Short mmCIF file of C-alpha atoms in Angstrom, two decimals:
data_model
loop_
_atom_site.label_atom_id
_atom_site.label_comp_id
_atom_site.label_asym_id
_atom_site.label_seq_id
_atom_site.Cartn_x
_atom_site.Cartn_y
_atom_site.Cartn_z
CA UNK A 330 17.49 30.23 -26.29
CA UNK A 331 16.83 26.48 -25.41
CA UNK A 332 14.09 24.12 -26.82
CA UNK A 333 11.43 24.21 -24.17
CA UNK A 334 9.25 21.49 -24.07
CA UNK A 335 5.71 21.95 -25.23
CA UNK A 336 3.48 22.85 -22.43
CA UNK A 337 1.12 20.40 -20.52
CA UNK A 338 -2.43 20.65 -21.47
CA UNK A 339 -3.47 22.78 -18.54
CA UNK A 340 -7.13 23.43 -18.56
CA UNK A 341 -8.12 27.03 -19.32
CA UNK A 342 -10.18 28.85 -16.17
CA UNK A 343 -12.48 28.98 -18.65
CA UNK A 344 -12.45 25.12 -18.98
CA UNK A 345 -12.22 24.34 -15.27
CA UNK A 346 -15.53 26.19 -14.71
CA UNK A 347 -17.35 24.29 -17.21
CA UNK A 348 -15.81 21.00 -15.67
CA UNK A 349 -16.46 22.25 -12.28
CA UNK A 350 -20.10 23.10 -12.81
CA UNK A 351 -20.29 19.97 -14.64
CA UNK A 352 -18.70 17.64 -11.95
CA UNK A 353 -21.23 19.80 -8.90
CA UNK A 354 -23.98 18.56 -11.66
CA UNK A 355 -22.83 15.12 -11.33
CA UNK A 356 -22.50 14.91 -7.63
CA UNK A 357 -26.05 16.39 -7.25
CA UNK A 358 -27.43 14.01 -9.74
CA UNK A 359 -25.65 11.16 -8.20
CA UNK A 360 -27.51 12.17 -4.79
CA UNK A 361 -30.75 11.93 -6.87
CA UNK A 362 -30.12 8.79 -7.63
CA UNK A 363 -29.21 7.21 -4.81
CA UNK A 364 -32.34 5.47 -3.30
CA UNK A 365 -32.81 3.47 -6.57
CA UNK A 366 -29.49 2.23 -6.51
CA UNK A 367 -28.40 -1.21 -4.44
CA UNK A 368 -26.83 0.22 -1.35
CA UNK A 369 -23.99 -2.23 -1.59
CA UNK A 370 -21.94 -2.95 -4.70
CA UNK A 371 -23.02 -5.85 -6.93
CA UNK A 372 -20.04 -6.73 -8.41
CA UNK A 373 -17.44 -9.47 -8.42
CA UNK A 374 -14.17 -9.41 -7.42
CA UNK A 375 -12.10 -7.74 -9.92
CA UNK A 376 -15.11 -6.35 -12.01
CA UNK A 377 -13.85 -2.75 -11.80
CA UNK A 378 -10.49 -3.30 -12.61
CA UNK A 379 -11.34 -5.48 -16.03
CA UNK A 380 -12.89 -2.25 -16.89
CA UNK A 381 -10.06 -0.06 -16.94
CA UNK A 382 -7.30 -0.22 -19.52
CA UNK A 383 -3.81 -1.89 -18.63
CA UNK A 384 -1.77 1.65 -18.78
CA UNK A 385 -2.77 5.07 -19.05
CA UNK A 386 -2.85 6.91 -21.81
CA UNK A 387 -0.62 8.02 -23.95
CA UNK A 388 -2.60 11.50 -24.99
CA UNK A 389 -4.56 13.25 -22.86
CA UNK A 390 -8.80 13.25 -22.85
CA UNK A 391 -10.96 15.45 -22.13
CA UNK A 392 -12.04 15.88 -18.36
CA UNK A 393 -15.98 14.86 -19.89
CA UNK A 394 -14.90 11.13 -20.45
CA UNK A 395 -13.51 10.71 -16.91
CA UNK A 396 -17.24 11.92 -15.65
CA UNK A 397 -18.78 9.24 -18.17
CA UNK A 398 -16.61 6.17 -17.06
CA UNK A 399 -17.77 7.05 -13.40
CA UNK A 400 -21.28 5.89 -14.28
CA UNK A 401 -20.07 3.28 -16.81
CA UNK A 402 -17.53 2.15 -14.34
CA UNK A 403 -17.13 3.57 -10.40
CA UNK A 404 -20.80 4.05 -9.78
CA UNK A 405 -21.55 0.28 -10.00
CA UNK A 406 -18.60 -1.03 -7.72
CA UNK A 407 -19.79 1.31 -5.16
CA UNK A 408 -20.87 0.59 -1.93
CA UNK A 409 -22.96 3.83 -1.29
CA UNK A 410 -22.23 5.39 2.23
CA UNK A 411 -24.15 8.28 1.07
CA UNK A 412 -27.23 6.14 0.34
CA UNK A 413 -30.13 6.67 2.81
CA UNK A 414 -30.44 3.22 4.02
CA UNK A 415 -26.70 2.52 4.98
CA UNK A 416 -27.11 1.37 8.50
CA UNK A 417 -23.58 -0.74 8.35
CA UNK A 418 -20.69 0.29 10.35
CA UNK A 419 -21.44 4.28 11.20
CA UNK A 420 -22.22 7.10 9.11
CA UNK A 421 -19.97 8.55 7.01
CA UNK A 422 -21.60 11.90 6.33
CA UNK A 423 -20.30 14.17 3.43
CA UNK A 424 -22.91 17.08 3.71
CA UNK A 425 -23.19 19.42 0.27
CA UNK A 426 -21.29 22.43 3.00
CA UNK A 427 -18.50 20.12 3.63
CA UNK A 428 -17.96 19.12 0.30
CA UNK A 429 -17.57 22.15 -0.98
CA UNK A 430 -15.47 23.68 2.21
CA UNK A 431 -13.68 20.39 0.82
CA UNK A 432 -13.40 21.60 -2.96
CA UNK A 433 -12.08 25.09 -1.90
CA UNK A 434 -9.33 23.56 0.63
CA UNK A 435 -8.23 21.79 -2.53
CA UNK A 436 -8.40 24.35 -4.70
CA UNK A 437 -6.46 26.82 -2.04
CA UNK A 438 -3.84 23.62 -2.00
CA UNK A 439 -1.76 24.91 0.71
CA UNK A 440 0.27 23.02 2.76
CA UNK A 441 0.07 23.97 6.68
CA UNK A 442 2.95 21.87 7.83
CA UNK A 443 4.22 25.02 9.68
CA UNK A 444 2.69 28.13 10.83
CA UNK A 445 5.26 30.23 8.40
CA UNK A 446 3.30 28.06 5.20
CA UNK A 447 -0.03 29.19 5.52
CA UNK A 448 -0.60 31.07 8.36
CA UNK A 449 -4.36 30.82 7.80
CA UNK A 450 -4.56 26.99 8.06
CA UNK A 451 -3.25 27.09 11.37
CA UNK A 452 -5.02 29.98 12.85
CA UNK A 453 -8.51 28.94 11.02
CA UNK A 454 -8.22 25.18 13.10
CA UNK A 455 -7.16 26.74 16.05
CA UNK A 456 -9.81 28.51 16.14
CA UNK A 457 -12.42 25.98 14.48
CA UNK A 458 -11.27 23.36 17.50
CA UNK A 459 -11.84 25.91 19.98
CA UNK A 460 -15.63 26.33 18.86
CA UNK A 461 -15.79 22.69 18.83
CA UNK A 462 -14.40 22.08 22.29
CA UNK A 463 -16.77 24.67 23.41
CA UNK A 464 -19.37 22.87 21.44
CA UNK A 465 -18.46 19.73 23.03
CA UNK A 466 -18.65 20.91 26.48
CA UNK A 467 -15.31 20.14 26.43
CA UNK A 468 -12.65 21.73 29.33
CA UNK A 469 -10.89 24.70 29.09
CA UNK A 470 -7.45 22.26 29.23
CA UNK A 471 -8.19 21.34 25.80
CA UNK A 472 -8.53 24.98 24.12
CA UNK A 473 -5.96 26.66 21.81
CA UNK A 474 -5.38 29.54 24.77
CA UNK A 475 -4.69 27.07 27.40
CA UNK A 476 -1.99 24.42 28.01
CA UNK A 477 -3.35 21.50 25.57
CA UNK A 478 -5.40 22.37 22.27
CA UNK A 479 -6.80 20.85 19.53
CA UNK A 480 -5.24 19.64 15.98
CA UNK A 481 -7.45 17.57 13.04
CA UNK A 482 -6.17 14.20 12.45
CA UNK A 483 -7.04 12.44 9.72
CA UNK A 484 -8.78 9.41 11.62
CA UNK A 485 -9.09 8.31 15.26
CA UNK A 486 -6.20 5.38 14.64
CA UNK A 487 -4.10 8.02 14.02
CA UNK A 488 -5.30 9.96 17.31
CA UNK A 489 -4.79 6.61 19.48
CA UNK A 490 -1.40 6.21 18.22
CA UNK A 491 -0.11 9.95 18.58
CA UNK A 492 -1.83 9.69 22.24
CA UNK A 493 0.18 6.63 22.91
CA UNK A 494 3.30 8.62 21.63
CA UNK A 495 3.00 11.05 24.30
CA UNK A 496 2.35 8.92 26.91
CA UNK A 497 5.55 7.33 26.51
CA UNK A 498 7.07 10.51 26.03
CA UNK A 499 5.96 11.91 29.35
CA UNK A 500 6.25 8.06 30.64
CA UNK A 501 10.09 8.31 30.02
CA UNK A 502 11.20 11.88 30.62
CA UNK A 503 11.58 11.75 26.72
CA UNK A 504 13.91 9.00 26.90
CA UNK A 505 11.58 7.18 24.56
CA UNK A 506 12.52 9.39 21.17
CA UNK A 507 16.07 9.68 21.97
CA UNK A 508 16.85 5.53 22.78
CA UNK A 509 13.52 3.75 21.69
CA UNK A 510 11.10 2.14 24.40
CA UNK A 511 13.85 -0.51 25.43
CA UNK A 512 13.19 -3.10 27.68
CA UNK A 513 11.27 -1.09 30.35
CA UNK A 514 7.71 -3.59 30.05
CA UNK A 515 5.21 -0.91 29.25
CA UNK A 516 1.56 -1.64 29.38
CA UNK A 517 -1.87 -0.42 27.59
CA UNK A 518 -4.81 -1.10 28.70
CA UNK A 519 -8.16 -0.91 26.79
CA UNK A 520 -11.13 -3.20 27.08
CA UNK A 521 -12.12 -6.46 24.75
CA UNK A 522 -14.80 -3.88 22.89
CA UNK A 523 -11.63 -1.00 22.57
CA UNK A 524 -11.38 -0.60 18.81
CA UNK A 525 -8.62 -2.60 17.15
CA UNK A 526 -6.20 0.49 16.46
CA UNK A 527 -5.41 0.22 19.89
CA UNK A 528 -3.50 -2.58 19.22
CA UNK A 529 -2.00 -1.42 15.84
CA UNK A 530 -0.83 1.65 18.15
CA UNK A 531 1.49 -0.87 20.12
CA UNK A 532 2.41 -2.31 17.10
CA UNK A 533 3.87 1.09 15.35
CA UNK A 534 4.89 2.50 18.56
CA UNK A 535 7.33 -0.57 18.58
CA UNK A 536 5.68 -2.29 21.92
CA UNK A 537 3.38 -5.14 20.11
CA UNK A 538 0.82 -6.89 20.82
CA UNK A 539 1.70 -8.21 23.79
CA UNK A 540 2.04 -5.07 25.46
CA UNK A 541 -1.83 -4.70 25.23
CA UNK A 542 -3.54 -5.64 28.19
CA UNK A 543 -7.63 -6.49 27.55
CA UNK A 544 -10.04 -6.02 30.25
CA UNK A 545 -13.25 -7.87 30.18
CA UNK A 546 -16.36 -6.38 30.68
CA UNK A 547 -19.50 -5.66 31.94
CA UNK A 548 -21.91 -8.19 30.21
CA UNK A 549 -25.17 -5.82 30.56
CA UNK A 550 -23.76 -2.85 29.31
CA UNK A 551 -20.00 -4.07 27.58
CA UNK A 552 -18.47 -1.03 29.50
CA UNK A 553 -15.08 -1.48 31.32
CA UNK A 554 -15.09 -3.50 34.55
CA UNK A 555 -13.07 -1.20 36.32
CA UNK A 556 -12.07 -3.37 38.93
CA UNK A 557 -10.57 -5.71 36.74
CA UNK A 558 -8.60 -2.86 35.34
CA UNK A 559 -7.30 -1.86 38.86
CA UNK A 560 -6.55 -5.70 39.48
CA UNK A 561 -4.56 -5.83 36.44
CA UNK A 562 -2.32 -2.59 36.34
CA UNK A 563 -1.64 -3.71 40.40
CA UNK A 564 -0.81 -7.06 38.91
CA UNK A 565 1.43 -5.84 36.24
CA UNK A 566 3.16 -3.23 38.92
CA UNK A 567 3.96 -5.85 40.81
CA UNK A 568 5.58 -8.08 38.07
CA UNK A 569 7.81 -4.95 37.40
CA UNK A 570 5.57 -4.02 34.43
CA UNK A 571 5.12 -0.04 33.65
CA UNK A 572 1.70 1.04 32.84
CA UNK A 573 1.93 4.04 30.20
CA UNK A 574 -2.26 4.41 29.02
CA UNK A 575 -5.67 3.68 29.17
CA UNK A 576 -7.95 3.73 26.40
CA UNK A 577 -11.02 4.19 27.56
CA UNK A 578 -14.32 3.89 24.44
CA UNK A 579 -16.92 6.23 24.70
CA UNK A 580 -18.81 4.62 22.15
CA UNK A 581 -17.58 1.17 21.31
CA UNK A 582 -17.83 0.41 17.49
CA UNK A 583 -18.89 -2.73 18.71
CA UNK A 584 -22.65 -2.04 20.74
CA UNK A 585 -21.59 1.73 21.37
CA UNK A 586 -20.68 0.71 25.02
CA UNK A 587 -20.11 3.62 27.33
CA UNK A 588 -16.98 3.31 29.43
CA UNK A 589 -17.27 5.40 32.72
CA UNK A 590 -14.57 7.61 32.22
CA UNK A 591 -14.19 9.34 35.68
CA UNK A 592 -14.05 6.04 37.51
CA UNK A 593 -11.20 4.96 35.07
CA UNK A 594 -9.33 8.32 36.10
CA UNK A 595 -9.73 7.11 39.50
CA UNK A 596 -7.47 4.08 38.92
CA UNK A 597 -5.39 5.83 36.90
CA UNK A 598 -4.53 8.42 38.79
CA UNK A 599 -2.61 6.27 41.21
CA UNK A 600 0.54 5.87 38.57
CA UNK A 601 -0.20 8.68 36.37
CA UNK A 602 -1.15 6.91 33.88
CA UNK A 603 -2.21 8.71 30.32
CA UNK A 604 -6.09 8.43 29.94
CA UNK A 605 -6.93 8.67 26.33
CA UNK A 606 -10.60 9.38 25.62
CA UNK A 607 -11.87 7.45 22.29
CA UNK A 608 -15.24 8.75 21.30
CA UNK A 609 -14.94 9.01 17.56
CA UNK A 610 -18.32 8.15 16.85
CA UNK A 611 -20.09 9.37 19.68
CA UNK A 612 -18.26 12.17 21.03
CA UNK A 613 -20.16 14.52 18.78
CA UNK A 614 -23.28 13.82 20.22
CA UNK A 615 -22.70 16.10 22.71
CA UNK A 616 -23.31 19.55 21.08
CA UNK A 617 -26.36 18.46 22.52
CA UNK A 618 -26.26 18.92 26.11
CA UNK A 619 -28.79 16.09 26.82
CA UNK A 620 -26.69 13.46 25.06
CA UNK A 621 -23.28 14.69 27.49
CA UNK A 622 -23.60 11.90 30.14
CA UNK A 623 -20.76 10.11 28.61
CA UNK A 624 -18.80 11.98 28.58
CA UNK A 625 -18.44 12.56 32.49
CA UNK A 626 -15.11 12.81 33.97
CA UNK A 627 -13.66 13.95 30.44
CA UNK A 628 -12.02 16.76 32.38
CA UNK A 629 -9.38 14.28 33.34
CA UNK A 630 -8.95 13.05 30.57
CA UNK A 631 -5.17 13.67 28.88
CA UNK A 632 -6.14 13.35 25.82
CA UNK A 633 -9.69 13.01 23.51
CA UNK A 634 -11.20 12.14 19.98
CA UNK A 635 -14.13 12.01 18.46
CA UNK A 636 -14.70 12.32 14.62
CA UNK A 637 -16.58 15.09 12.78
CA UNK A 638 -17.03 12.62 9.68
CA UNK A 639 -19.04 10.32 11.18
CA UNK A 640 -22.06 11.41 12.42
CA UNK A 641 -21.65 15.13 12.08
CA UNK A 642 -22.03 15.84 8.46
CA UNK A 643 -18.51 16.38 7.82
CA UNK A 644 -16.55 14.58 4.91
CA UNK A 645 -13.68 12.40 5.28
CA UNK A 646 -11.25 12.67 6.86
CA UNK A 647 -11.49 14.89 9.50
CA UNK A 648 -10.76 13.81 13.56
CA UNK A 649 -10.54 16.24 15.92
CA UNK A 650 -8.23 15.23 18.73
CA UNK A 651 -7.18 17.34 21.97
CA UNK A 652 -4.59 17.05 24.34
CA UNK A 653 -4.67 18.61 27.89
CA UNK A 654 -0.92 19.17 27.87
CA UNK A 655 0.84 19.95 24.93
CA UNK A 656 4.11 19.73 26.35
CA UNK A 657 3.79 15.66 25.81
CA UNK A 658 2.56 16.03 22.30
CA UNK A 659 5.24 18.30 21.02
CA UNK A 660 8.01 16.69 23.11
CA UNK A 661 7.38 12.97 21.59
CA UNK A 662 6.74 14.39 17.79
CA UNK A 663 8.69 17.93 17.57
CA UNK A 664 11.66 17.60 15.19
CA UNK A 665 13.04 20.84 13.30
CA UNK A 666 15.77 20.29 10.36
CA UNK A 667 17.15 23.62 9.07
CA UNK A 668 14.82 23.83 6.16
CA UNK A 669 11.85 24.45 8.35
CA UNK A 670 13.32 27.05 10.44
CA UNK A 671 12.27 30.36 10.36
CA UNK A 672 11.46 33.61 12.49
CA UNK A 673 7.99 32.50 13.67
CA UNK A 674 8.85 29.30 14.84
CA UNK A 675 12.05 30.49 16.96
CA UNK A 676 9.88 33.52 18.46
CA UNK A 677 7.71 30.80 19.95
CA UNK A 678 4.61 32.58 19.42
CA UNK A 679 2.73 30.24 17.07
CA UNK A 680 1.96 26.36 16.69
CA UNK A 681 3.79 24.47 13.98
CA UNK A 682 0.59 21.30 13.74
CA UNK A 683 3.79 19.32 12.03
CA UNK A 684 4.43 18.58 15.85
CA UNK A 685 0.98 17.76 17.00
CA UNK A 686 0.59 14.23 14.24
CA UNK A 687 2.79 12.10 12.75
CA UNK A 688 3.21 13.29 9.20
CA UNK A 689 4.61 16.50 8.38
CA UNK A 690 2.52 17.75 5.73
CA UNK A 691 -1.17 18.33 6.30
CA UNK A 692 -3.76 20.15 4.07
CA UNK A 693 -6.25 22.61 5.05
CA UNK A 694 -8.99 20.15 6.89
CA UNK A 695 -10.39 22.80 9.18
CA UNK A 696 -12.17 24.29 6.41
CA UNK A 697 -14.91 22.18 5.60
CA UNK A 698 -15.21 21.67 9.40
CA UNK A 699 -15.60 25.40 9.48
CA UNK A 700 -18.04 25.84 6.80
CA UNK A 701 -20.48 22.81 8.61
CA UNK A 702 -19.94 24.46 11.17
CA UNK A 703 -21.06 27.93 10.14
CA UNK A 704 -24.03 26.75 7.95
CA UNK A 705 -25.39 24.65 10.20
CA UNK A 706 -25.07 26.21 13.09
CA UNK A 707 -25.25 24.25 16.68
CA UNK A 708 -28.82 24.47 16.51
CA UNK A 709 -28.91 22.68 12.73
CA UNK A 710 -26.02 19.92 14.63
CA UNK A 711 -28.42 19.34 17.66
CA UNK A 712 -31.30 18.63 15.44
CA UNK A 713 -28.78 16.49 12.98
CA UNK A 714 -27.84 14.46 16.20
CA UNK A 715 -31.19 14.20 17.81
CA UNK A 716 -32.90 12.84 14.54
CA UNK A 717 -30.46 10.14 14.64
CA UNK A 718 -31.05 9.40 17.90
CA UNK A 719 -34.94 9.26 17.69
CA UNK A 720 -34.32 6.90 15.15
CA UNK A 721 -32.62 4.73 16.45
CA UNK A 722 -35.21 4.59 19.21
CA UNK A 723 -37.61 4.09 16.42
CA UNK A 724 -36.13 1.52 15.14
CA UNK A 725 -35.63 -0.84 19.03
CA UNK A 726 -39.91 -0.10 19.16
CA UNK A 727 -39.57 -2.32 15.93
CA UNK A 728 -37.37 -4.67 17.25
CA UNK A 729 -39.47 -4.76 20.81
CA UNK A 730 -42.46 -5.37 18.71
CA UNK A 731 -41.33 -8.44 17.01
CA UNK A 732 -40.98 -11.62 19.20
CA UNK A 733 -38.86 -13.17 16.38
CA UNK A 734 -36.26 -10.50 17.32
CA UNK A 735 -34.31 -9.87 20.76
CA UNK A 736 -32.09 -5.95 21.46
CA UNK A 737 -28.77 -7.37 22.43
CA UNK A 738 -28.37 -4.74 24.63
CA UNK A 739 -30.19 -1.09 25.10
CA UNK A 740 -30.02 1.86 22.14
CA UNK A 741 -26.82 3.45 22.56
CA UNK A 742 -27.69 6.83 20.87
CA UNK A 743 -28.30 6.20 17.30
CA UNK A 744 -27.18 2.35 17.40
CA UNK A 745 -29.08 -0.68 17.67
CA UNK A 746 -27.78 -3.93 18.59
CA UNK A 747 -30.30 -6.78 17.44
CA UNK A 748 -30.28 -10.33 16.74
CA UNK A 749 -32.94 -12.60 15.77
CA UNK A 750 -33.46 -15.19 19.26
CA UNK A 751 -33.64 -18.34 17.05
CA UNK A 752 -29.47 -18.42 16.69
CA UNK A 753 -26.72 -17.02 14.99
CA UNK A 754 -27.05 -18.44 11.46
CA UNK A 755 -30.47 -17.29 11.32
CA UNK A 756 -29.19 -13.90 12.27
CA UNK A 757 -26.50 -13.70 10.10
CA UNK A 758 -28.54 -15.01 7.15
CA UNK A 759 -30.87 -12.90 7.43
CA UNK A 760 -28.82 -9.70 7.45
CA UNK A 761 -26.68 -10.85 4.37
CA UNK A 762 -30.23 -11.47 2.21
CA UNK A 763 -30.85 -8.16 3.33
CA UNK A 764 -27.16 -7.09 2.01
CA UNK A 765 -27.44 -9.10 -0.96
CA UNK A 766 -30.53 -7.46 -2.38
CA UNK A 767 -29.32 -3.90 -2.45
CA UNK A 768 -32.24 -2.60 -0.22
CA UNK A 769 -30.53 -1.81 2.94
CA UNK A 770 -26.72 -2.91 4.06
CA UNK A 771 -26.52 -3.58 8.02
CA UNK A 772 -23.11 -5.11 9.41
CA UNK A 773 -22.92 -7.39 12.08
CA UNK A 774 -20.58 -7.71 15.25
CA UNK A 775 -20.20 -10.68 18.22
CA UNK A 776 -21.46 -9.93 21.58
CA UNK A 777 -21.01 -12.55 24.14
CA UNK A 778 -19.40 -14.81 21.29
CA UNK A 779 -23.00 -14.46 19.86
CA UNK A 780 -23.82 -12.79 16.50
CA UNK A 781 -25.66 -9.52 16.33
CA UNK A 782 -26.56 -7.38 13.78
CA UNK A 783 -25.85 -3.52 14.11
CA UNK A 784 -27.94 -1.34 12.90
CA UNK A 785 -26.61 2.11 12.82
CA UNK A 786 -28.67 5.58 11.77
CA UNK A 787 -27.38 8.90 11.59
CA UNK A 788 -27.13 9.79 7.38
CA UNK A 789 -28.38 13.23 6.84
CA UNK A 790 -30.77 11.60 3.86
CA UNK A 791 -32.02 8.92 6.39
CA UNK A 792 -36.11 9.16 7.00
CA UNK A 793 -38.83 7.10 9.13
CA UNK A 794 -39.77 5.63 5.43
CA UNK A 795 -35.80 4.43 5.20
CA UNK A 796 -35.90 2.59 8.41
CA UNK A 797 -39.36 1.10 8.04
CA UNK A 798 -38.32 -0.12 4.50
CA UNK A 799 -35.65 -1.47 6.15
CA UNK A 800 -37.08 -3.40 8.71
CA UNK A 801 -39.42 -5.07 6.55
CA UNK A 802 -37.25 -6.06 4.16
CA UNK A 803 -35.05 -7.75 7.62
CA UNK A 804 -38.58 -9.08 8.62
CA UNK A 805 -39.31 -10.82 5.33
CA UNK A 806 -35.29 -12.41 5.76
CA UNK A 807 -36.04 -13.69 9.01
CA UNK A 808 -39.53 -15.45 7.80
CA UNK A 809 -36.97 -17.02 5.47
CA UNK A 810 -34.08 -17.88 7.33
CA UNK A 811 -35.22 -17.60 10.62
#
């Protein structure tokens, strides 16, 4: 018999439910801890990395000293996006059901790159993206039984890019996988608030930058001027140009503009043009049918996004995208080499998600969507949603109340848009003394080519006594700076 090797140090199960409780013990105490911590990290450039040592180790430790060098080391380059006053960018919510949906996806460790690998992880996010369409208000197009459907992407980039697959695909008559996009002109269309990866989209989908036509907008609300974007695609048509999609935001990162979708279909409809739909932040606002008006015209919509670890307690990464017609999807992304073959697929009677997303494996997201979803229920969402949005309205009566301070343009559900009216140095001053002191971290944006500062609610830990300690400490800025 040959020398084996001698085996890896495997923990026991005994082991790795001491670790596990220990490492749920950490996480909760971490939580705890949170509101006396600076939201944003403190450190310098390369201040983590002189902590670590040059190689790993030789010999292996025990699981305990990893949990002790994240306080000696991690913790403190942080930037906290769990931390109750993190009003920068959007939420990034990572709820104690989702985390631990999030645990037991990773300790299941399947790989649902095909129906035939894991049954289960298909079948369990068909299903989960059903509820949610449902949820959403969403049309019957987009549901696992009809002729589009649902798959979880890992972020909205990714969704905008797959989109813009398919609309080349169905663009072409699928010449665009076989010979490449040639030299036929094709152009996208999104406005100057449509998020960047609109633009990286044309860029990997080998069209560039170039191909990416920006349409101003309207000043009062930054939506689409959608005459401009009929002018334009009739301007391209007529320079022998092809249009192949619109992106239209439903929630601009920018000042959470609202484009108006169903007058966008309008123009579109004219060259059958693929309307993508991006509302990754504040799509999910409509499990609440109140907060549904922008969504409007979705029904003709090809294909939609919005992000479930954003505002809606879910942890990263999990976007749920739809498409109306599969047919596109599948034709622009399906390839099957002989090692993936297999009964199920050729009997055509289940989905293979390897065709619905550019990679080809994918692990088993649905499940902390499902547990949120479970646990909270729609009625726990809809209060989740609405006490983000009444703060946000708490916070522009703050705003309002201060002549120092100006709203750069109305609440767009649970973000504010604010500067301070005595210029953009002042503004941005005060917001980064407001950074630098750990109390609060708020991000800033350009609207108009002047600077704003966006303040953006919607953590599950966020309170009244969060945004008022805010504010004050952005009031005592501006007495400085202003």
């Amino acid at each position: 018999m040959p020398d084996l090797p001698a085996d890896a140090p495997h923990m026991s199960p005994e082991e790795f439910r001491r670790q596990g409780h220990a490492a749920i013990d950490w996480i909760a105490d971490y939580w705890a801890s949170l509101d006396e911590l600076p939201v944003r990290s403190q450190v310098a450039p390369g201040g983590v990395r002189r902590q670590l040592p040059a190689s790993a180790p030789e010999d292996g430790e025990p699981f305990d000293a990893v949990l002790a060098d994240l306080d000696r080391v991690v913790v403190p380059g942080l930037t906290h996006w769990q931390h109750p006053r993190f009003f920068a960018y959007f939420p990034a919510n990572s709820s104690p059901a989702a985390i631990l949906g999030d645990l037991i996806s990773s300790g299941i460790g399947a790989q649902g790159m095909i129906w035939a690998t894991s049954p289960a992880v298909t079948e369990v996010e068909q299903v989960v993206l059903d509820w949610f369409a449902e949820a959403l208000g969403l049309p019957a197009a987009f549901r696992s039984d009809g002729p589009g459907g649902g798959v979880i992407q890992d972020t909205a980039s990714t969704a905008t890019f797959t989109a813009l697959l398919s609309a080349l695909h169905r663009a072409s008559g699928g010449e665009a996988r076989v010979h490449g996009v040639g030299v036929q002109g094709w152009r996208v269309y999104g406005s100057t608030q449509a998020h960047s990866s609109l633009v990286k989209a044309a860029m990997m989908a080998g069209l560039g930058e170039d191909a990416v036509r920006t349409i101003d907008v309207d000043p009062a609300t930054q939506a689409i001027d959608v005459g401009a974007l009929r002018a334009a695609m009739v301007e391209d048509v007529e320079a022998g140009l092809r249009p192949v999609m619109v992106h239209v935001a439903s929630g601009s990162t920018s000042t959470g503009a609202m484009d108006d979708i169903a007058a966008v279909a309008e123009v579109v409809r004219e060259w059958g043009v693929w309307l993508h739909v991006d509302a990754a932040w504040a799509g999910v606002a409509a499990v609440c049918p109140e907060h549904r008006d922008h969504l409007a015209g979705v029904e003709a919509a090809d294909s939609f996004v919005t992000n479930p670890h954003k505002w809606l307690l879910t942890t990263f990464d999990c976007s749920t995208f739809w498409v109306r017609e599969r047919a596109a999807l599948t034709g622009a992304l399906s390839i099957l080499p002989e090692y993936l073959r297999n009964a199920a697929t050729a009997s055509g009677e289940v989905v293979d998600y390897r065709d619905w997303h550019p990679q080809l494996g994918r692990r088993f997201r649905a499940i902390k969507l499902w547990a949120v979803l479970r646990t909270y229920g729609l009625s726990g969402l809809r209060a989740h949603v609405r006490s983000g949005v009444a703060l946000a309205e708490h916070v522009a009566d703050l705003v309002r109340a201060d002549d120092r301070f100006e709203l750069v343009t109305e609440p767009a559900l649970s973000l504010v848009v604010l500067r301070l009216r005595s210029g953009d140095e002042q503004t941005l001053a005060a917001m980064e003394a407001v950074n630098a002191s750990g109390e609060a971290y708020l991000s800033h944006t350009t609207v108009d080519g002047r600077a704003a500062i966006r303040f953006a609610v919607g953590s599950w830990r966020t309170t009244v006594a969060d945004v008022d300690r805010t504010w004050r400490a952005l009031q005592e800025a501006a007495a400085v700076h202003g």
